[in-house]
Tab-separated table of C-alpha atoms and ligand atoms in Angstrom:
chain	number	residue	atom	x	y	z
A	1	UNK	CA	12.886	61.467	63.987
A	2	UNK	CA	15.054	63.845	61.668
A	3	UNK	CA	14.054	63.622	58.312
A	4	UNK	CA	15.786	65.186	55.593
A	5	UNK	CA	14.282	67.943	52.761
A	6	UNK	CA	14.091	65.727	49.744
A	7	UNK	CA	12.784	62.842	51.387
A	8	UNK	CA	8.985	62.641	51.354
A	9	UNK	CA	6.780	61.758	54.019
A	10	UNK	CA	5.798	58.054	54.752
A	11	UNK	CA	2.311	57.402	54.381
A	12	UNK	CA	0.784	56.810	57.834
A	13	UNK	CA	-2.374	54.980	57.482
A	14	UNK	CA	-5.554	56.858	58.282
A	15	UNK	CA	-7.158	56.236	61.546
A	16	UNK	CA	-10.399	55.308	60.717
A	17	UNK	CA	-13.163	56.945	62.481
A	18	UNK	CA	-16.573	55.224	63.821
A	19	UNK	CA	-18.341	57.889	61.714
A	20	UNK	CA	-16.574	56.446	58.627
A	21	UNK	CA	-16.876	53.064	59.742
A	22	UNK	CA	-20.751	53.189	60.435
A	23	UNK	CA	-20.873	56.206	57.293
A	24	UNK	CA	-23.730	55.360	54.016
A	25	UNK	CA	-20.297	55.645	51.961
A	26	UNK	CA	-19.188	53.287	49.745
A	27	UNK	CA	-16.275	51.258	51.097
A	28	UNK	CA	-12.491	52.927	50.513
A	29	UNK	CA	-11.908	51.314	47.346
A	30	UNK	CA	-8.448	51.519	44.599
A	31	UNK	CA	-9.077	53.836	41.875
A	32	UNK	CA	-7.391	53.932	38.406
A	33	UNK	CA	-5.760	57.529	37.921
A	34	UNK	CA	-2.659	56.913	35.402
A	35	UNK	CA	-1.603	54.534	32.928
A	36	UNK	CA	2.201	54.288	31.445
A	37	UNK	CA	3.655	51.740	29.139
A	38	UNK	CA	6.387	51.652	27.264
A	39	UNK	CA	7.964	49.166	24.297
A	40	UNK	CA	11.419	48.670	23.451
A	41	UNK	CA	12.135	50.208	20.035
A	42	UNK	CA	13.700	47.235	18.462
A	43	UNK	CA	10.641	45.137	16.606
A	44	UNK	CA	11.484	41.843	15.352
A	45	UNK	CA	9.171	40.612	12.488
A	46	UNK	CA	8.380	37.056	11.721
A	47	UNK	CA	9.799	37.063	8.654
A	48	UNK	CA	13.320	37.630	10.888
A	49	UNK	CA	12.563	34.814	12.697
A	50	UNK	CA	11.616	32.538	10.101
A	51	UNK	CA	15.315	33.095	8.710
A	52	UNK	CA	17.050	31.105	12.149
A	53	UNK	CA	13.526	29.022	13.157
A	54	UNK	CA	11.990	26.100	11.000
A	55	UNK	CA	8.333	27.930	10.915
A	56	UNK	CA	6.793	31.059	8.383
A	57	UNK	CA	5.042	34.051	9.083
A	58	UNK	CA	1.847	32.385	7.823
A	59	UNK	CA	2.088	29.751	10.334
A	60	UNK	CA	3.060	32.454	13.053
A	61	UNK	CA	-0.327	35.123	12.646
A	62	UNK	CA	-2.828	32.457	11.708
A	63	UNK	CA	-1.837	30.081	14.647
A	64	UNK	CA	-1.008	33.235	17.107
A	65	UNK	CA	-1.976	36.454	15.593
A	66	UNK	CA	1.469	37.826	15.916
A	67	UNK	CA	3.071	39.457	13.447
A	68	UNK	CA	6.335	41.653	15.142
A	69	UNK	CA	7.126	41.933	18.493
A	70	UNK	CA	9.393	43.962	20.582
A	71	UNK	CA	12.763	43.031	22.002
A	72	UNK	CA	15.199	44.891	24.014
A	73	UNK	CA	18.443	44.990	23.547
A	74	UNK	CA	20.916	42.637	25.512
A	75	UNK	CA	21.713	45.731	27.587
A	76	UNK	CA	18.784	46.041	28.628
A	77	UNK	CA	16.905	44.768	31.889
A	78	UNK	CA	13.738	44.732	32.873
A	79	UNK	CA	13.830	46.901	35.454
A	80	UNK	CA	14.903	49.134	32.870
A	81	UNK	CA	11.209	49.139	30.756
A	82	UNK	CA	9.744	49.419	34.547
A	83	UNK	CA	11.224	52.750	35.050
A	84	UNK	CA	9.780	54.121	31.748
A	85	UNK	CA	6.317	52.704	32.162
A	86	UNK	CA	6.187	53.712	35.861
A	87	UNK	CA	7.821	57.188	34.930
A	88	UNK	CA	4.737	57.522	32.454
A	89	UNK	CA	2.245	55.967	35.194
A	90	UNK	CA	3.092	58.544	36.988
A	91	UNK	CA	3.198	61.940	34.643
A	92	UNK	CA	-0.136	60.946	33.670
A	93	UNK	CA	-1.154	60.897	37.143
A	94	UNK	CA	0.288	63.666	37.927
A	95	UNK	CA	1.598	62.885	40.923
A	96	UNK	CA	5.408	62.683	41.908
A	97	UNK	CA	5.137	60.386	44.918
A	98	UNK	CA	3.412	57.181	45.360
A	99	UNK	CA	3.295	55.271	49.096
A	100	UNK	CA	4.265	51.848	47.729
A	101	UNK	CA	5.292	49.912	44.139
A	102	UNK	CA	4.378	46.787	43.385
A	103	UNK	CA	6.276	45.011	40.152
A	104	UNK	CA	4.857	42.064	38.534
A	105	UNK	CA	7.243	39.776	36.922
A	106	UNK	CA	8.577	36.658	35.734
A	107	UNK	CA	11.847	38.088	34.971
A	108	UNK	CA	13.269	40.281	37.666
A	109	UNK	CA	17.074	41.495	36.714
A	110	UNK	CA	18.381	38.676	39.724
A	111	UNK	CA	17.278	36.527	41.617
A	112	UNK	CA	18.005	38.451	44.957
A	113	UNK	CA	17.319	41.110	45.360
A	114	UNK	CA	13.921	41.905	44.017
A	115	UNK	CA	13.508	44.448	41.658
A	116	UNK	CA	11.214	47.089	42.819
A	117	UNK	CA	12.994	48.739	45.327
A	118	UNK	CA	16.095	49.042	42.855
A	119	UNK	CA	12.762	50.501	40.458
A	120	UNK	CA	11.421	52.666	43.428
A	121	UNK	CA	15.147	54.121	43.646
A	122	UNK	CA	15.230	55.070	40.438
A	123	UNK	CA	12.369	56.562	40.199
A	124	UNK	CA	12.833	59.027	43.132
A	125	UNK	CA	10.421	56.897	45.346
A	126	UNK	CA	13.638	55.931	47.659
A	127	UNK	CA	11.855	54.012	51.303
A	128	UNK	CA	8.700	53.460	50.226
A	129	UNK	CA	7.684	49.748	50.364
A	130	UNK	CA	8.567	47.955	47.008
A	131	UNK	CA	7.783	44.428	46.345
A	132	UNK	CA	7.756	42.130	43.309
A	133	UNK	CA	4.771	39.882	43.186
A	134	UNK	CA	5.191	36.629	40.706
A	135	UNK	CA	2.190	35.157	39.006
A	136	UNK	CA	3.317	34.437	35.420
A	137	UNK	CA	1.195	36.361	33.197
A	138	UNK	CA	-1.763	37.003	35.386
A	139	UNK	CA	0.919	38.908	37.659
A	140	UNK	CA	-0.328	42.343	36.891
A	141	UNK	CA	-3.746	41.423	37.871
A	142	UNK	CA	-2.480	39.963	41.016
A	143	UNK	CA	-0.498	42.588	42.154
A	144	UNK	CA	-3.249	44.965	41.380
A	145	UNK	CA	-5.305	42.768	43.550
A	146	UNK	CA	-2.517	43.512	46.486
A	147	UNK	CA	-2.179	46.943	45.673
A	148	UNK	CA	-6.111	47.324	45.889
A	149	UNK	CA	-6.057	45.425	49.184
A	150	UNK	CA	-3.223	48.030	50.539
A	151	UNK	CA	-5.551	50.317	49.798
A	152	UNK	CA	-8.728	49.264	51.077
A	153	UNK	CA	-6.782	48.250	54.277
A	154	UNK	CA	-5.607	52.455	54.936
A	155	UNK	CA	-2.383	50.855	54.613
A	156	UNK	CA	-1.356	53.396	51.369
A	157	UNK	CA	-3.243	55.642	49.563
A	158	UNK	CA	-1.436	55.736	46.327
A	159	UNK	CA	0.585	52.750	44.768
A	160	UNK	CA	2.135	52.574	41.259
A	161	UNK	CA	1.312	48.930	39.989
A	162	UNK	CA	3.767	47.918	37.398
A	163	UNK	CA	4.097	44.871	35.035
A	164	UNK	CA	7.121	44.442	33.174
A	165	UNK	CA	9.265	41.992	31.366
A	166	UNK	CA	11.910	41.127	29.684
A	167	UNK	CA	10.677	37.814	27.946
A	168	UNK	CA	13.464	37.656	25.404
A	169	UNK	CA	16.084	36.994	28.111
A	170	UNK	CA	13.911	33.450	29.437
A	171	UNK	CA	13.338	32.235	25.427
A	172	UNK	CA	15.502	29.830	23.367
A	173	UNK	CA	15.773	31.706	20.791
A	174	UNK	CA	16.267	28.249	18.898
A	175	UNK	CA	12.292	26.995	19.958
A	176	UNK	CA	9.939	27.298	17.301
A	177	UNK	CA	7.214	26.926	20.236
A	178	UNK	CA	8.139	29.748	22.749
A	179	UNK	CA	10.526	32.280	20.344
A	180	UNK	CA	7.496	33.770	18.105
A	181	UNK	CA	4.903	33.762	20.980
A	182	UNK	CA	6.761	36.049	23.689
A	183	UNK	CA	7.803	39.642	24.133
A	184	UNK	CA	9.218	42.507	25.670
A	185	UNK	CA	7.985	45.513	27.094
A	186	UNK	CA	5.976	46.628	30.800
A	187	UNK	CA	3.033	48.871	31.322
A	188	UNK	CA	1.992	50.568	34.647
A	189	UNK	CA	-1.082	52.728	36.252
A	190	UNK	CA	-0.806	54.574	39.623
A	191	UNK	CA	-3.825	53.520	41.857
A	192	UNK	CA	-5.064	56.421	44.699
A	193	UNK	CA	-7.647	55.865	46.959
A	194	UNK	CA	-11.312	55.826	45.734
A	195	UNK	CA	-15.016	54.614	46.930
A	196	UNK	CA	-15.828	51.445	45.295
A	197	UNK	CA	-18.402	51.403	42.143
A	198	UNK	CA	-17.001	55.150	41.449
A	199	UNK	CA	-15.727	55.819	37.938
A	200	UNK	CA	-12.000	54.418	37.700
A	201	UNK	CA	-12.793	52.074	40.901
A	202	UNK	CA	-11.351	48.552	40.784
A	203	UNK	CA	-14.232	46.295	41.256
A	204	UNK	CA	-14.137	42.696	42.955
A	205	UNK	CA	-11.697	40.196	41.727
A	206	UNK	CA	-12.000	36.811	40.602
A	207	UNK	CA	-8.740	34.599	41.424
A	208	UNK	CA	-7.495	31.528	41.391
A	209	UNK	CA	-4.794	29.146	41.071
A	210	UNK	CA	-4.189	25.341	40.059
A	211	UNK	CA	-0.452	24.025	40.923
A	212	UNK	CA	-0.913	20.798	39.329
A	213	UNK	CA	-0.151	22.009	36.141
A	214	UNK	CA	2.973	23.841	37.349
A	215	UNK	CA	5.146	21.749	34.697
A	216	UNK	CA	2.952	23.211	31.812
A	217	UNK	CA	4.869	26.762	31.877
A	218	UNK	CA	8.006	26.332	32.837
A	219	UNK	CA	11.855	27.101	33.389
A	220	UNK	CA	13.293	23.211	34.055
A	221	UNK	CA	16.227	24.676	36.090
A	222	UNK	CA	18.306	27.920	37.668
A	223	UNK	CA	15.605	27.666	41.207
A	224	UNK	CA	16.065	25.707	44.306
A	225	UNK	CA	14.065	22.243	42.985
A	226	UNK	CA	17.366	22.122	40.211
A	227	UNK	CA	19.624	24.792	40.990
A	228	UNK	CA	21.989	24.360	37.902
A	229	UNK	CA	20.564	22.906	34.136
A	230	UNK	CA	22.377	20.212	33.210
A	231	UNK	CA	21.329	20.699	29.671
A	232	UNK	CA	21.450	23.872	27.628
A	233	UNK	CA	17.195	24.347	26.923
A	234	UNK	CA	16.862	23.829	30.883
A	235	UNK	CA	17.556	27.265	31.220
A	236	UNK	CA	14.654	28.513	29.011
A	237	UNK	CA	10.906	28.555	29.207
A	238	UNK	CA	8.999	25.215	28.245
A	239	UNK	CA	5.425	25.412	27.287
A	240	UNK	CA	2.854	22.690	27.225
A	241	UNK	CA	1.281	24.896	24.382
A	242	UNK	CA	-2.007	22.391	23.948
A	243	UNK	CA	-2.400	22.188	27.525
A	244	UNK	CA	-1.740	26.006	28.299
A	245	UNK	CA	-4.747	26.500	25.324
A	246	UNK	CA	-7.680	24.583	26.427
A	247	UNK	CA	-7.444	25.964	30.482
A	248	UNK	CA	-6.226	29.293	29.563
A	249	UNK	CA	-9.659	29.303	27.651
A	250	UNK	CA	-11.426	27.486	30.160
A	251	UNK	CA	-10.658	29.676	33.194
A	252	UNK	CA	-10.776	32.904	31.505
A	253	UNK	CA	-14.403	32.554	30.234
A	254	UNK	CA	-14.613	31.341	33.913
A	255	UNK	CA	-12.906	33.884	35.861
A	256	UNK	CA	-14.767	36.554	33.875
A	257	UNK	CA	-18.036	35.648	34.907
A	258	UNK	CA	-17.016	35.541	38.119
A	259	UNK	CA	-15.649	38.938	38.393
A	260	UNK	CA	-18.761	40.359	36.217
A	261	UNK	CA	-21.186	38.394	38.819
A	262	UNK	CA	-18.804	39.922	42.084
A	263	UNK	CA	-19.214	43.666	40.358
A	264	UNK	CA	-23.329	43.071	39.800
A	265	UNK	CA	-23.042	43.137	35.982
A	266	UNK	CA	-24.513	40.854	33.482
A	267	UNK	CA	-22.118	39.941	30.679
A	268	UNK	CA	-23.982	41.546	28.175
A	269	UNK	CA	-23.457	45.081	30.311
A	270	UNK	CA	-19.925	44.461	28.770
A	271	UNK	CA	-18.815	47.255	26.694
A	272	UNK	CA	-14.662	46.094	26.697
A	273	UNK	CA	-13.121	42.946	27.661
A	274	UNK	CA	-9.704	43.344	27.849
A	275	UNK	CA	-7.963	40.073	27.720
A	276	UNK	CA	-4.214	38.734	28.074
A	277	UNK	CA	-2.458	38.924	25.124
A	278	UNK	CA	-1.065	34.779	24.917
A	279	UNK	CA	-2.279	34.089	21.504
A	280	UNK	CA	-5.685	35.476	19.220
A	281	UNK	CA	-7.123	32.734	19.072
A	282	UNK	CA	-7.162	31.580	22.946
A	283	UNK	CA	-8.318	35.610	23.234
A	284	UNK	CA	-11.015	35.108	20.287
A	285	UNK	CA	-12.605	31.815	22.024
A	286	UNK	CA	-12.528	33.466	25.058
A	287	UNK	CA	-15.060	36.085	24.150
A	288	UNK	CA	-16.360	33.528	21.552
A	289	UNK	CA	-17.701	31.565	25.085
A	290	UNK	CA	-18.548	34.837	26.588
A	291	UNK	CA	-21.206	36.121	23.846
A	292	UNK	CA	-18.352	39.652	23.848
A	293	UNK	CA	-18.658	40.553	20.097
A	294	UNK	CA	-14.892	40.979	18.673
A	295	UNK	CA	-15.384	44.600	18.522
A	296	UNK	CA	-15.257	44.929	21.938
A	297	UNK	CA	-12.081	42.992	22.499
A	298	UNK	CA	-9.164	45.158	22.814
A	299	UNK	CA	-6.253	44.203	21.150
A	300	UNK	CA	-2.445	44.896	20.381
A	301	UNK	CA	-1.167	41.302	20.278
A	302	UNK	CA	0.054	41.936	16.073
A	303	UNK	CA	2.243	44.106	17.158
A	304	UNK	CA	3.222	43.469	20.860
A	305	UNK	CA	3.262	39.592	21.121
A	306	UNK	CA	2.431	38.086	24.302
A	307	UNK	CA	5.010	40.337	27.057
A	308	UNK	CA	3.920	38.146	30.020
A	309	UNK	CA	2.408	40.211	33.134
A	310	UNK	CA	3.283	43.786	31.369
A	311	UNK	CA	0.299	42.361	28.614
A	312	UNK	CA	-2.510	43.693	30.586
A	313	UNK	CA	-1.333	47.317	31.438
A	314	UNK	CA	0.063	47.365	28.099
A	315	UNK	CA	-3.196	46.715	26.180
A	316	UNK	CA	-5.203	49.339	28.477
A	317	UNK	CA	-2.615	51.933	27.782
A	318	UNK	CA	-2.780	51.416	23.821
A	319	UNK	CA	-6.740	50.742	23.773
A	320	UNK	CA	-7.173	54.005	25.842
A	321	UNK	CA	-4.614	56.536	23.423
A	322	UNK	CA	-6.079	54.741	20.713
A	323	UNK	CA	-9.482	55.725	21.961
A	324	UNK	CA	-10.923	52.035	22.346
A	325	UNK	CA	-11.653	52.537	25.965
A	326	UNK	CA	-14.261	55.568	26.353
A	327	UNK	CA	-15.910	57.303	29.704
A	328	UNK	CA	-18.149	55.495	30.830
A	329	UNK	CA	-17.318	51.932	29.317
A	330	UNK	CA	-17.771	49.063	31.685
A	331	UNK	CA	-14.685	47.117	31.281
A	332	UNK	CA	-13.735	43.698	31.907
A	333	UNK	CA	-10.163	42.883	32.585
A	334	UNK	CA	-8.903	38.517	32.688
A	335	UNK	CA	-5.676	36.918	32.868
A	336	UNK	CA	-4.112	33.564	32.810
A	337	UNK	CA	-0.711	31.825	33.413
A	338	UNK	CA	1.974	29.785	34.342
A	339	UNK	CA	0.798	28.716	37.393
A	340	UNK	CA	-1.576	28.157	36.886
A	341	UNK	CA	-2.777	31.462	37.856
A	342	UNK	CA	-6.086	33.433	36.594
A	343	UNK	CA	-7.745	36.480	37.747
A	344	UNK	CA	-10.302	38.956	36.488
A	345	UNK	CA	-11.539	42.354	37.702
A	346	UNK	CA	-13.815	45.004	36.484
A	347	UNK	CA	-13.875	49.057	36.105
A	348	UNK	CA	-16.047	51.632	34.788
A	349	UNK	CA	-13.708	53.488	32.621
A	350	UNK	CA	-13.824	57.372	34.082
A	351	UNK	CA	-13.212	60.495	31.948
A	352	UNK	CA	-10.001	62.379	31.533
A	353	UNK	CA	-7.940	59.122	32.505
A	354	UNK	CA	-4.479	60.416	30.811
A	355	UNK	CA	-2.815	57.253	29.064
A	356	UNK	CA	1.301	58.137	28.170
A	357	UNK	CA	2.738	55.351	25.936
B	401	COA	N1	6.035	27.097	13.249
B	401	COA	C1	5.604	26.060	12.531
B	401	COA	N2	5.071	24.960	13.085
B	401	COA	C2	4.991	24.911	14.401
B	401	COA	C3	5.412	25.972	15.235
B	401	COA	C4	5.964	27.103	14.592
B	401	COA	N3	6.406	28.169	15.266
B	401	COA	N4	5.186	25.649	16.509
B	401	COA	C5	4.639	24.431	16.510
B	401	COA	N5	4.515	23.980	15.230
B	401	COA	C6	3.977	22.716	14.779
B	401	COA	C7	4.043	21.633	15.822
B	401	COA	O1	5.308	21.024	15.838
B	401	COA	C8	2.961	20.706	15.355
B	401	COA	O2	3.457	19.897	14.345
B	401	COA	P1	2.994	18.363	14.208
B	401	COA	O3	1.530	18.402	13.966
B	401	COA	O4	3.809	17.882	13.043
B	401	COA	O5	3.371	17.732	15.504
B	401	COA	C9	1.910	21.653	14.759
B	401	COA	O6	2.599	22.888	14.502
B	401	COA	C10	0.746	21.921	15.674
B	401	COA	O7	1.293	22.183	16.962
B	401	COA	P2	0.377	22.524	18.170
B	401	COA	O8	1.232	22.695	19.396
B	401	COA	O9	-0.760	21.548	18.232
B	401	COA	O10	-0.194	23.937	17.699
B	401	COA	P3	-1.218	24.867	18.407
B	401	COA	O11	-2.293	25.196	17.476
B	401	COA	O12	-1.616	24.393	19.780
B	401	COA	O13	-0.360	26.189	18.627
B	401	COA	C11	0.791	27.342	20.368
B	401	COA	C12	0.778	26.132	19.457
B	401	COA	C13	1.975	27.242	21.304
B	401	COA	C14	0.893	28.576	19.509
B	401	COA	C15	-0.537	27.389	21.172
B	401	COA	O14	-0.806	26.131	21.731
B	401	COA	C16	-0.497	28.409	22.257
B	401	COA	O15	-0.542	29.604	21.991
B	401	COA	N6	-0.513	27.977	23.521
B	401	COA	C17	-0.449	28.872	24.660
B	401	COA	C18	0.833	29.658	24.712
B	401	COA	C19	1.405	29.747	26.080
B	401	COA	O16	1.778	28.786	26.680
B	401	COA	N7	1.477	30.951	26.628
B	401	COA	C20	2.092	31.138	27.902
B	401	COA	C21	1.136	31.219	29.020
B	401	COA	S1	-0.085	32.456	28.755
């Protein structure tokens, strides 16, 4: 096969040799080498909101614990904020060629076609396998989860993970429940092959899923139950907010101990949890039912709102330039979402992880 200068080489999986197979090494497993994220620069503060919505900015940060968030401009898409977070990823890697992307999202730019390989394109990374994966906001943990299986399998050896939204285009901007609660914005790392329990090594995840409360996050029309709203709010997000609160709660202080049992650690060996951003209080009860003192919970949600599946890469590329996530930490990751979905996962944090926001 002719193959042309500029166009890397596919990844051909490993053959994997008895010696490796019957080897006292760990098993092959996906290790955390970059992080990227990246915010739009336009911040939109309650008090903005408060002007066109019938709510206040006291309401909004004691009932959320938001205080500004980030929108892009109309312009903008979201494969647009995947490109700079995966372009970030990727420096701080150091590495110019990954063997597959992954993008989790609620809010690809269309319908068809997905919107990693138009990502992948633009990022130089032109044939290699690109996918979007779709679990509301536990989507970045998800497609982690696939990435890490990729991996594992000898099927790549490096994949750039990215979460990224554009929250602001699936928002009434006229409901006081969903316009002060969501954001903008994506986050990526760049995952290479590693030996599980290593520094940087995903550990074992904790998943799950519960379709019976599929109504409690969701967009009423524009898919193939209800192809075309008949009303104008059908085209926009609905939350069951109360609902979405006590099991978001309920299956993160589950899902954690799940993951922390998988990875052999007792919850007090917990030196970060790192949480979805959906709202400070769900995130504050959460390690309230965990026994995680608030000092050791992460956050950016003041200042980033809740940006869907980017939250998670988001919040470990701030907490890591901000110097909340140290060598040697044993970290705790959990998600929840529409869905629902849920997953958790653990790492020990390893040294000289370079974070580019
Ligand atoms: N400003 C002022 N008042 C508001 C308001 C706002 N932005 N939003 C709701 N209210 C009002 C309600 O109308 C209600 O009024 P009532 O008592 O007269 O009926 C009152 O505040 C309490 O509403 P409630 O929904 O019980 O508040 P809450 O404490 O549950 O907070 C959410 C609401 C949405 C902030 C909270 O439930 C939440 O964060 N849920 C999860 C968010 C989510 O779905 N995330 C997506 C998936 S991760």
């Amino acid at each position: 096969m002719r193959r042309t200068r500029s166009r890397p080489q596919a990844y051909v999986a490993p053959v994997i040799s008895s010696s490796d197979a019957t080897s006292a090494l760990p098993p092959r497993a996906a290790r955390l080498i970059g992080l990227g994220s990246w915010l739009p620069p336009r911040q939109v503060d309650n008090a903005d909101l408060a002007e066109r919505l019938d709510t206040s900015d006291e309401w909004i940060r004691t009932r959320i614990g938001i205080a500004s968030r980030h929108i892009a401009d109309p312009g903008m898409a979201t494969s647009d904020m995947a490109v700079e977070a995966g372009l970030r990823a990727m420096k701080a890697a150091g590495v110019e060629h990954v063997d597959a992307v992954v993008l989790a999202t609620a809010t690809p730019d269309h319908h068809v076609p997905g919107t990693a390989p138009l990502v992948a394109h633009r990022l130089g990374l032109s044939h290699v396998p690109a996918f979007d994966v779709g679990a509301g906001c536990s989507g970045f943990v998800y497609a982690t989860t696939v990435a890490a299986g990729l991996i594992h399998a000898g099927t790549a050896g490096t994949v750039l993970v990215i979460g990224a939204e554009k929250m602001s285009a699936i928002i009434d901007p006229a409901d006081r429940s969903t316009a002060p609660i969501f954001a903008d914005g994506a986050g990526a790392v760049v995952l290479a092959s590693g030996r599980a329990g290593e520094p940087g090594a995903l550990g074992p995840v904790a998943w799950g899923s519960d379709g019976e409360h599929a109504d409690a996050v969701q967009i009423p029309s524009g898919g193939s139950r209800n192809p075309s709203a008949s009303a104008r709010e059908e085209r926009y997000v609905y939350i069951k907010g109360n609902e979405v609160f006590r099991h978001a709660v309920r299956r993160m202080d589950q899902v954690a101990r799940e993951a922390a049992t998988a990875a052999q650690w007792s919850i007090q060996d917990i030196d970060r949890l790192i949480v979805h951003q959906a709202n400070a209080r769900i995130n504050a009860a959460v390690a309230n039912a965990l026994g995680v003192p608030p000092q050791h919970v992460p956050s950016n949600i003041a200042h980033v709102g809740n940006t869907s599946a980017a939250s998670i890469p988001l919040l470990l590329s701030h907490a890591a330039v901000k110097g909340q996530l140290a060598a040697g930490h044993r970290v705790l990751v959990a998600s929840f979402g529409a869905g629902f979905t849920w997953a958790a996962t653990t790492l020990l944090w390893p040294s000289g992880l370079q974070a580019i926001t």
